[in-house]
XYZ file of C-alpha atoms in Angstrom:
693
model
C -51.215 92.633 159.173
C -52.903 89.745 157.582
C -56.444 89.778 156.235
C -58.427 86.846 154.940
C -59.922 89.252 152.201
C -57.520 88.509 149.566
C -58.592 89.514 146.144
C -58.222 87.157 143.197
C -55.963 87.802 140.579
C -57.667 89.158 137.451
C -59.851 91.643 139.053
C -60.324 95.121 137.318
C -57.352 96.646 138.307
C -58.697 100.393 138.467
C -61.218 99.428 140.850
C -58.787 97.650 143.132
C -56.582 100.300 143.102
C -59.149 102.616 144.120
C -60.390 100.739 147.037
C -56.872 100.320 148.611
C -56.627 104.100 148.188
C -59.809 104.326 149.876
C -58.688 102.322 152.975
C -55.279 103.570 152.942
C -56.339 107.261 153.249
C -59.226 106.323 155.404
C -61.682 108.734 153.678
C -65.331 107.512 153.627
C -66.462 105.903 150.582
C -69.387 103.984 149.530
C -69.369 100.255 150.289
C -72.126 98.110 149.105
C -74.019 101.254 150.140
C -72.479 101.981 153.494
C -70.096 104.590 154.353
C -66.776 103.995 156.335
C -65.984 105.622 159.692
C -64.592 109.258 159.307
C -61.902 108.373 161.879
C -59.997 105.074 162.275
C -61.887 103.176 159.789
C -60.011 99.880 160.460
C -60.559 97.412 163.311
C -58.128 94.873 164.013
C -59.672 91.891 165.102
C -58.921 88.578 166.786
C -61.324 86.206 165.163
C -62.703 82.886 167.021
C -60.913 80.358 164.984
C -58.605 78.345 167.043
C -56.469 76.926 164.302
C -52.589 77.366 164.416
C -52.254 78.597 160.656
C -54.953 81.216 161.212
C -53.441 82.501 164.806
C -52.793 86.347 163.873
C -54.979 89.450 163.719
C -57.016 90.496 160.631
C -58.116 93.812 159.516
C -61.784 94.625 158.591
C -63.225 98.011 157.660
C -65.311 100.008 160.002
C -68.901 100.987 158.767
C -70.031 104.525 159.921
C -72.739 103.214 161.658
C -70.511 101.031 163.710
C -67.885 103.531 164.149
C -68.924 104.667 167.918
C -69.658 101.198 168.859
C -66.703 99.365 167.463
C -64.249 100.010 170.179
C -60.973 98.077 171.157
C -62.220 94.981 173.401
C -65.795 94.626 172.232
C -67.256 91.607 170.727
C -67.922 91.850 166.858
C -68.923 89.485 164.189
C -67.276 89.131 161.056
C -67.326 87.356 157.656
C -64.300 84.935 157.504
C -63.090 83.251 154.269
C -65.020 85.528 151.870
C -63.903 85.506 148.062
C -63.643 88.635 145.826
C -65.219 88.142 142.241
C -63.654 89.462 139.029
C -66.678 91.920 139.309
C -65.058 93.139 142.398
C -67.816 91.708 144.522
C -67.690 89.458 147.480
C -69.262 86.170 148.111
C -69.171 83.145 150.502
C -67.494 82.969 153.702
C -69.121 82.323 157.130
C -69.559 84.630 159.994
C -67.488 84.336 162.850
C -67.145 85.952 166.524
C -64.199 87.881 167.328
C -62.900 90.928 169.381
C -61.848 94.208 168.232
C -58.169 94.506 169.618
C -57.379 97.735 167.823
C -58.761 100.713 165.782
C -56.146 102.038 163.234
C -56.133 104.941 160.412
C -54.883 102.529 157.860
C -54.207 99.144 157.130
C -50.972 97.219 155.766
C -53.162 94.702 153.921
C -52.908 95.735 150.093
C -56.416 93.988 149.442
C -59.816 95.000 149.979
C -61.249 95.051 153.624
C -64.569 93.230 154.193
C -66.470 95.518 156.521
C -67.384 94.424 160.071
C -70.622 92.650 160.172
C -71.880 93.477 163.629
C -70.944 94.592 167.004
C -72.498 92.064 169.604
C -72.155 94.479 172.472
C -70.640 97.621 173.242
C -69.603 96.277 176.428
C -65.331 96.412 176.386
C -64.870 92.703 177.803
C -61.064 92.445 176.490
C -58.684 94.959 178.185
C -55.143 95.338 176.919
C -53.777 93.810 179.736
C -55.940 90.516 179.358
C -54.946 90.474 175.664
C -51.195 90.720 176.473
C -51.499 88.063 178.914
C -53.579 85.840 176.750
C -50.931 86.358 173.761
C -48.336 85.465 176.186
C -49.946 82.209 177.441
C -50.527 81.207 173.933
C -46.778 81.593 172.910
C -45.752 79.885 175.925
C -47.760 76.899 175.469
C -47.798 76.886 171.619
C -51.387 77.112 171.101
C -53.736 79.941 169.660
C -54.958 83.411 171.219
C -58.528 82.411 170.263
C -58.112 79.353 172.421
C -56.880 81.107 175.535
C -59.524 83.756 174.836
C -61.976 81.330 175.424
C -60.612 80.318 178.871
C -60.356 83.823 179.978
C -63.488 85.550 178.542
C -66.610 83.937 179.544
C -69.577 83.782 176.907
C -71.969 86.626 176.883
C -75.190 86.839 178.723
C -77.362 89.560 177.398
C -79.563 89.897 180.376
C -76.595 89.946 182.827
C -74.855 92.603 180.516
C -77.833 94.612 180.642
C -77.892 94.991 184.439
C -75.629 97.838 186.066
C -73.003 96.856 188.690
C -72.891 98.067 192.034
C -70.690 101.154 192.787
C -67.225 100.094 194.093
C -66.744 100.349 197.961
C -63.979 102.272 199.683
C -60.988 99.985 200.814
C -61.632 98.284 204.229
C -59.359 99.034 207.336
C -56.226 96.824 207.339
C -57.095 93.481 208.867
C -55.304 92.019 211.754
C -52.539 89.579 211.794
C -54.879 86.980 213.348
C -53.435 83.366 212.998
C -50.797 84.760 210.671
C -48.930 85.265 213.734
C -48.121 81.611 213.907
C -45.546 82.348 210.919
C -42.649 84.436 211.827
C -43.004 86.288 208.469
C -46.478 86.605 208.707
C -47.444 89.895 209.978
C -44.580 91.250 207.836
C -46.231 89.915 204.843
C -49.653 91.164 205.575
C -48.179 94.719 206.270
C -46.495 94.781 202.798
C -49.654 93.966 201.114
C -51.341 96.812 203.271
C -48.689 99.182 201.990
C -49.476 98.737 198.474
C -46.089 96.459 197.845
C -46.230 93.206 196.086
C -44.492 90.662 198.095
C -43.816 87.052 196.898
C -43.834 83.929 198.972
C -44.094 80.222 199.104
C -46.497 79.613 202.061
C -46.793 76.219 203.443
C -49.711 76.118 205.430
C -50.084 74.802 208.860
C -52.598 71.889 209.247
C -55.845 72.657 210.733
C -59.064 74.814 209.822
C -57.262 78.335 209.830
C -56.021 78.545 206.111
C -59.289 79.838 204.692
C -59.110 82.486 207.326
C -55.699 83.403 206.488
C -56.386 83.604 202.760
C -59.144 86.108 203.596
C -56.720 88.364 205.801
C -54.303 88.307 202.955
C -57.135 89.618 200.384
C -58.209 92.091 203.076
C -54.710 93.481 203.224
C -54.438 93.840 199.590
C -57.742 95.635 199.401
C -56.768 97.692 202.258
C -53.587 99.086 200.495
C -55.910 100.318 197.439
C -55.467 97.231 195.011
C -56.919 94.276 193.947
C -56.913 90.740 194.771
C -57.508 87.290 193.357
C -57.628 83.702 194.798
C -57.696 80.577 192.676
C -58.483 77.336 194.511
C -58.823 73.660 192.937
C -62.548 73.159 193.556
C -65.734 74.437 194.525
C -65.523 73.262 198.300
C -62.496 75.248 198.858
C -64.108 78.075 197.224
C -66.829 78.024 199.401
C -64.550 77.844 202.550
C -62.612 80.990 201.391
C -65.945 82.616 200.484
C -67.311 82.221 203.735
C -64.141 83.364 205.312
C -64.064 86.501 203.468
C -67.693 87.035 204.040
C -67.248 86.837 207.783
C -63.952 89.182 207.908
C -65.236 91.982 205.122
C -68.728 91.919 205.707
C -71.837 90.926 203.422
C -69.775 89.878 200.514
C -70.142 92.823 198.429
C -66.328 93.391 198.636
C -65.756 90.395 196.982
C -67.368 87.799 194.100
C -66.915 84.288 193.024
C -66.387 82.667 189.614
C -67.198 79.170 189.235
C -68.823 77.065 186.697
C -71.518 75.891 189.099
C -72.879 79.293 189.173
C -74.642 79.266 185.972
C -73.910 81.303 182.752
C -75.757 84.273 183.791
C -74.855 84.837 187.464
C -71.206 84.010 186.408
C -71.222 86.639 183.653
C -72.791 89.148 185.824
C -70.014 88.512 188.420
C -67.303 88.659 185.987
C -68.848 91.911 184.528
C -68.679 93.444 188.104
C -64.990 92.630 188.533
C -64.229 93.992 184.799
C -66.396 97.235 185.484
C -64.217 97.737 188.409
C -67.224 97.484 190.959
C -65.580 94.532 192.692
C -61.945 94.622 193.471
C -61.308 91.057 194.987
C -62.316 87.501 193.019
C -62.227 84.014 194.280
C -62.841 80.870 192.114
C -61.639 77.970 190.316
C -59.165 77.617 187.208
C -60.531 80.213 184.796
C -60.423 82.828 187.766
C -56.661 83.514 187.048
C -57.837 85.581 183.848
C -60.253 87.602 185.867
C -59.806 91.426 184.892
C -59.034 92.526 188.078
C -58.085 96.439 188.280
C -54.897 97.282 189.887
C -54.068 93.938 191.038
C -51.924 93.754 193.983
C -52.196 89.990 194.953
C -52.581 86.832 193.150
C -52.931 83.454 195.477
C -52.718 80.182 194.419
C -53.935 77.300 196.424
C -52.567 73.794 196.472
C -50.640 74.459 193.249
C -49.935 70.738 192.807
C -53.705 69.771 192.488
C -54.280 68.552 188.915
C -57.605 70.691 188.784
C -55.170 73.504 188.334
C -54.078 72.136 184.629
C -56.786 72.978 181.941
C -57.788 69.985 179.960
C -58.512 72.509 177.224
C -56.092 73.424 174.504
C -53.342 75.075 175.099
C -53.801 73.393 178.544
C -52.126 76.282 180.556
C -51.485 75.530 184.462
C -53.026 78.358 186.826
C -49.549 78.516 188.519
C -47.574 79.558 185.313
C -50.441 81.886 184.520
C -50.577 83.374 187.775
C -46.540 83.981 188.030
C -46.512 85.544 184.423
C -49.412 87.758 185.213
C -48.058 88.801 188.526
C -44.621 89.927 186.553
C -46.561 91.803 183.979
C -48.742 93.556 186.239
C -46.331 94.051 189.384
C -48.575 91.956 191.829
C -47.910 90.075 194.963
C -47.884 86.251 194.931
C -48.925 83.798 197.392
C -48.475 80.234 196.382
C -50.039 78.278 199.334
C -50.647 74.936 200.274
C -50.228 72.118 202.814
C -47.960 70.628 200.466
C -44.936 72.197 198.422
C -44.678 71.409 194.968
C -41.184 71.266 193.148
C -41.949 74.013 191.323
C -42.290 76.085 194.322
C -39.011 74.901 195.517
C -37.563 76.184 192.290
C -39.001 79.407 193.095
C -37.369 79.341 196.493
C -33.888 78.240 195.253
C -33.703 80.812 192.937
C -34.775 83.796 195.138
C -37.951 84.690 193.239
C -40.106 84.056 196.086
C -39.418 83.907 200.154
C -40.575 80.721 202.214
C -43.813 81.687 204.696
C -43.477 79.167 207.027
C -43.947 78.035 210.780
C -41.266 76.789 212.992
C -40.925 73.158 213.834
C -42.262 73.638 217.358
C -45.645 75.130 216.021
C -45.713 72.379 213.183
C -45.756 69.643 215.896
C -48.161 71.634 217.955
C -50.900 71.666 214.962
C -50.361 68.424 213.384
C -51.772 64.853 214.480
C -49.289 62.022 215.676
C -48.386 59.651 213.001
C -47.880 55.848 212.902
C -46.848 53.856 209.787
C -47.560 50.291 209.235
C -46.923 48.167 206.021
C -49.916 46.373 204.143
C -48.519 43.031 204.916
C -48.964 43.581 208.727
C -52.529 41.967 208.507
C -54.331 41.857 211.638
C -55.111 38.485 213.378
C -58.420 39.757 214.603
C -61.441 38.282 212.782
C -63.064 41.596 212.503
C -60.157 43.500 211.705
C -59.632 40.730 208.830
C -63.203 41.181 207.605
C -62.319 44.976 207.354
C -59.286 44.366 205.147
C -57.204 46.641 207.813
C -53.750 45.762 209.433
C -54.185 45.391 213.186
C -52.577 48.840 213.993
C -55.266 50.543 211.560
C -58.052 48.556 212.849
C -57.402 49.119 216.647
C -56.834 52.938 215.899
C -60.393 53.269 214.252
C -62.040 51.225 217.195
C -60.573 53.265 219.853
C -61.011 56.761 217.870
C -64.728 56.261 217.286
C -65.291 56.663 220.995
C -64.647 60.147 220.483
C -65.480 61.368 217.041
C -65.371 60.379 213.446
C -62.774 58.597 211.686
C -61.650 59.358 208.230
C -60.552 56.247 205.892
C -58.820 57.389 202.585
C -58.767 54.869 199.764
C -56.968 55.607 196.415
C -59.822 55.027 194.071
C -63.725 54.977 193.967
C -65.776 52.210 193.410
C -65.246 48.547 192.725
C -61.767 48.648 191.161
C -61.485 46.467 187.900
C -57.766 46.308 187.773
C -56.061 43.256 189.021
C -52.482 42.137 190.382
C -50.718 39.217 191.551
C -51.855 38.342 195.140
C -48.054 37.551 196.102
C -45.780 40.145 194.436
C -48.532 42.801 193.081
C -47.411 42.844 189.944
C -50.246 44.312 187.579
C -52.153 41.223 185.608
C -51.770 41.864 182.006
C -53.049 40.403 178.781
C -50.800 37.899 176.866
C -51.890 39.171 173.797
C -51.662 43.049 173.819
C -50.052 43.724 177.487
C -53.242 45.683 178.141
C -54.596 45.516 181.902
C -57.049 42.664 182.819
C -60.393 43.212 184.395
C -62.750 40.623 185.750
C -65.896 40.523 184.190
C -67.634 37.616 186.087
C -66.809 35.034 188.633
C -63.342 33.124 187.568
C -63.438 35.054 184.199
C -61.139 37.395 182.875
C -60.591 40.006 180.049
C -58.402 42.209 178.540
C -59.449 45.901 179.152
C -57.814 46.968 175.953
C -58.391 44.365 173.138
C -61.210 42.132 174.880
C -59.616 39.035 174.527
C -60.342 36.490 177.382
C -57.737 35.195 179.431
C -57.916 31.615 180.121
C -54.760 30.539 182.080
C -53.107 33.353 183.783
C -50.045 33.330 185.932
C -47.702 36.046 187.202
C -44.681 36.654 184.537
C -42.323 37.434 187.932
C -43.214 35.027 190.288
C -45.250 32.585 188.812
C -48.308 33.021 191.174
C -51.897 32.098 189.957
C -53.896 34.217 192.469
C -55.217 37.553 191.933
C -56.139 40.328 193.990
C -57.826 43.924 193.178
C -54.985 46.414 193.112
C -57.145 48.957 194.951
C -60.502 47.934 196.816
C -62.095 51.222 196.279
C -64.549 53.106 198.557
C -67.829 51.484 198.269
C -66.298 48.060 198.755
C -64.349 49.418 201.553
C -67.370 50.993 203.040
C -69.149 47.571 202.888
C -66.239 45.691 204.691
C -65.949 48.442 207.516
C -69.502 48.317 207.817
C -69.575 44.801 208.734
C -66.593 45.050 211.053
C -68.112 48.004 212.894
C -71.799 47.089 213.085
C -73.985 50.140 214.252
C -71.309 52.570 213.267
C -72.749 54.988 210.572
C -70.661 54.822 207.391
C -70.531 57.687 204.954
C -68.959 57.939 201.706
C -67.501 60.868 199.644
C -66.283 60.492 196.189
C -66.552 61.388 192.551
C -70.438 60.491 192.433
C -71.395 62.387 195.575
C -68.468 64.506 197.235
C -69.537 65.722 201.053
C -68.717 68.912 201.824
C -69.195 68.484 205.932
C -69.525 65.876 208.174
C -70.974 66.212 211.860
C -68.407 65.549 214.663
C -70.194 62.415 215.948
C -68.593 59.009 215.647
C -68.818 57.681 212.133
C -66.609 56.208 209.387
C -65.970 58.274 206.436
C -64.792 56.935 203.425
C -63.416 59.003 200.883
C -61.251 58.719 197.643
C -58.134 61.440 197.660
C -59.280 65.174 197.139
C -62.844 64.517 198.259
C -62.363 64.353 202.169
C -65.341 66.254 203.882
C -64.388 68.601 206.677
C -65.435 67.190 210.138
C -66.919 69.375 212.803
C -63.951 69.751 215.401
C -61.902 67.703 213.326
C -61.412 63.865 213.017
C -60.528 61.506 215.987
C -58.274 59.525 213.317
C -57.412 59.068 209.830
C -56.658 55.861 207.942
C -54.819 56.168 204.493
C -54.697 53.094 202.871
C -53.323 51.047 199.994
C -50.364 53.847 200.072
C -48.274 51.829 197.629
C -50.962 52.248 195.027
C -50.392 55.978 195.246
C -46.303 55.639 195.363
C -46.085 53.250 192.605
C -48.021 55.084 189.825
C -45.790 55.291 186.609
C -45.675 59.166 187.034
C -42.544 61.456 187.598
C -44.949 63.105 190.336
C -46.089 59.966 192.068
C -44.295 60.744 195.407
C -45.023 64.335 195.528
C -48.776 63.799 194.602
C -49.107 60.904 197.423
C -47.517 63.168 199.770
C -49.998 65.961 198.851
C -53.114 63.847 199.097
C -51.646 62.354 202.452
C -51.486 65.837 204.018
C -54.922 67.287 202.857
C -56.392 64.225 204.486
C -54.053 64.194 207.545
C -54.822 68.103 208.220
C -58.265 67.316 208.858
C -57.415 65.478 211.931
C -57.413 66.904 215.397
C -53.679 67.828 216.498
C -51.883 65.360 218.644
C -52.454 67.365 221.731
C -56.278 66.678 221.324
C -55.444 62.992 220.468
C -55.673 62.953 216.769
C -53.823 59.908 215.111
C -52.973 59.088 211.413
C -52.101 55.779 210.422
C -50.603 55.406 206.720
C -50.229 52.098 205.252
C -47.133 52.358 203.195
C -43.480 51.396 203.435
C -42.261 53.304 206.190
C -38.941 54.003 204.557
C -40.423 55.516 201.570
C -39.500 59.430 201.325
C -42.887 60.719 201.060
C -43.767 58.634 204.065
C -41.053 59.948 206.108
C -42.050 63.607 205.007
C -45.601 62.788 206.152
C -44.570 61.694 209.406
C -42.179 64.537 210.178
C -44.767 66.989 208.517
C -41.981 68.259 206.317
C -43.590 69.079 202.640
C -40.688 71.542 202.015
C -37.826 69.379 202.976
C -39.385 66.492 200.539
C -39.839 69.309 197.870
C -35.959 70.403 198.070
C -34.933 66.602 197.662
C -37.212 66.078 194.702
C -35.819 69.157 193.184
C -32.395 68.235 193.438
C -32.858 64.840 192.322
C -34.698 66.148 189.325
C -31.949 68.660 188.516
C -29.671 65.569 188.484
C -31.629 64.032 186.060
C -32.424 67.227 183.869
C -36.143 66.957 184.588
C -38.582 69.667 184.929
C -38.681 72.158 186.324
C -35.137 72.398 185.934
C -35.591 71.609 182.177
C -38.813 72.435 179.781
C -40.333 69.553 178.223
C -42.859 68.828 175.576
C -45.006 65.783 174.901
C -45.976 65.079 171.255
C -48.799 62.332 171.099
C -50.817 61.042 167.911
C -50.393 57.977 165.631
C -46.791 56.478 164.955
C -46.766 58.007 161.537
C -48.151 61.399 162.791
C -45.420 61.617 165.558
C -42.700 60.701 163.196
C -44.041 63.337 160.364
C -44.052 66.080 162.949
C -40.683 65.209 164.462
C -39.198 65.145 160.967
C -40.589 68.755 160.612
C -39.769 70.381 163.781
C -36.404 72.531 164.042
C -35.547 72.124 167.600
C -33.532 74.420 169.699
C -30.070 73.511 170.098
C -29.080 70.870 172.605
C -32.779 69.213 172.556
C -33.002 65.800 173.579
C -35.782 63.543 172.080
C -36.585 60.940 174.568
C -39.007 58.120 172.672
C -41.427 57.899 170.942
C -42.902 54.987 173.267
C -46.244 53.230 172.623
C -49.406 54.158 174.637
C -53.093 52.656 174.871
C -54.708 52.388 171.432
C -57.479 54.888 170.861
C -60.439 54.146 168.807
C -58.570 51.190 167.529
C -55.440 53.294 166.363
C -52.158 52.992 167.483
C -50.677 55.622 169.797
C -46.984 56.804 170.519
C -45.706 59.581 172.660
C -42.341 61.241 172.220
C -40.983 63.754 174.782
C -38.892 66.616 173.968
C -36.808 68.479 176.649
C -34.754 71.491 176.296
C -32.419 73.574 178.897
C -33.852 76.583 181.046
C -34.388 79.342 178.932
C -35.278 77.487 175.675
C -38.772 76.929 176.359
C -39.932 79.610 174.156
C -38.231 78.463 171.314
C -39.322 75.013 171.757
C -43.125 76.087 171.749
C -42.565 77.964 168.836
C -40.560 75.215 166.908
C -43.359 73.026 167.700
C -46.315 75.616 166.721
C -44.258 76.043 163.317
C -44.194 72.364 162.453
C -47.666 71.864 163.179
C -48.667 74.790 160.942
C -46.460 73.607 158.225
C -48.314 70.207 158.584
C -51.422 71.962 157.897
C -50.485 72.386 154.571
C -50.254 68.762 154.179
C -53.509 67.378 153.034
C -54.888 64.571 155.224
C -52.280 64.955 157.658
C -53.479 63.355 160.987
C -53.819 65.294 164.123
C -50.882 65.394 166.553
C -51.517 66.896 170.150
C -48.780 68.997 171.590
C -48.581 69.532 175.307
C -46.060 71.926 176.852
C -44.845 70.924 180.248
C -47.334 67.896 180.606
C -48.027 67.540 184.539
C -48.502 63.577 183.851
C -44.853 62.919 182.852
C -44.484 58.766 183.150
């Protein structure tokens, strides 16, 4: 193994030879006044330096006073970058944190090993299973082990660590099937978990409020089988719903714990330690929870795997779904990949036979889903009040009638006053004549480029020649204002990024929400209006149709069933594939068609892909150095919006199935080679990006 402790040439050869022999024979000798450990005097450490060219283990000597506490898995502090002088003494170097991954009798490093500086805590927080998983994820995403460990292991909190964790409770009794009876394979799936097996399923959940309870029953079944369970959800509101369902099913909450960033560092670390120590066998939480060290893991649940929150914005950008699948295969755990929508990746798992479908029959789906109506945006209302509300007549009439019996949900694609403009006639985006950037309105009648800031004096549409502009998406606040004028006396509530509502009462009201921020209504919404559907469908993204359907299904699932009068109006092109899938409530069928189309085009998940982003020279430099697998395709580079005044480009690299590991290794090797070039500009590498345009 490597070590940062490299002796300079010219040192006293007799002294160096003596020190090498000391470490190799593992006999205690004086080192700066300290003795080495009698047994296993070498600690192999992963140092918290997230640099690609330093992504390896480093060996350190274990002083005798640290021999008992410097065990595998504990946090330590080491001196990194020290240099050996000609007199055989060390100088320089910085202190860095790390983890001991192994204790050894000897080191294969021929030089002098620096001693561990400090054991930060005797608590073993990096288990062998978590280390293997983190190494696998780092290699898959062309990242470093240190970066993955920053995602997997929360920061230490000394006070929380000093507190004891409660004793584990015995397994609970097996749960009844409950609402899983609505799925033909549901009771069988729970029975397999209770028996300690590891069933794998793609679950297409029925609309309505029951999915948190169904997740809770699956967790309870795994616990009853004597194994642990882990649930990853996209946001804190979903976590709160499942937390409530688990508490209602299992008792006062001592059988499970919650891991979210909102808890604060002390409580989050306390809960994480309870899992690591084996006190709690079930854990629910957001993205980073997928790494939680649950003992004897028997079930991994990922809810709404198409949600962008499951893709980590921090390097190396792992996706929860992929981490969960790799971990399930490594630890022999069952998988429940669930959601109201079905992703193309989930459809791929079904097609390959890796997982089985878990879905209700069509009659049950029709009974649970609301009634659907489609209307084109061009169908503007003739009623004056409807014109004020900026609604097609059908949507306005639906809202007016539904408000007699309950709240009405109005979904708009973006929050706030949307600055992006488009041609009023053909909806072609309004762009700057100087740099092709998007135009924005800065004052009445004044336009300016959002990229370069150049004023636009005489704009006209390059497609149809029109001179009138409209906001591409009106946004939640302005929609709320307009609907408030159209429905005087009706309460108007908004839910968006600035203030997300968890729930609203069941009384008549207009609830304006951006996608993903829809609150749950007591008793369900009487109706939902899904506005500006074209804005979701026409995004420059490979997943635009899939994402539009997911967002629509999430909102529509909050509406009462058709038998109770629930109605959803979607304002979008009726013949579009996602709109048709919404009307039929057939997310699985939509995913199958998308998968077949991507297979014909060679797009993920049928292929593996990487995005390389940076300045044109940096991208060209990396592409010139990387040794790609045979048959790899290069797509681009294409220009991107400038960042801090610097031009940006992106290139896509595509390989066949089975070559993803080779692609990641090649890109990592090229990045390491570029480090040797002084002044090399940074390049961002992302494996399997979720936002391919």
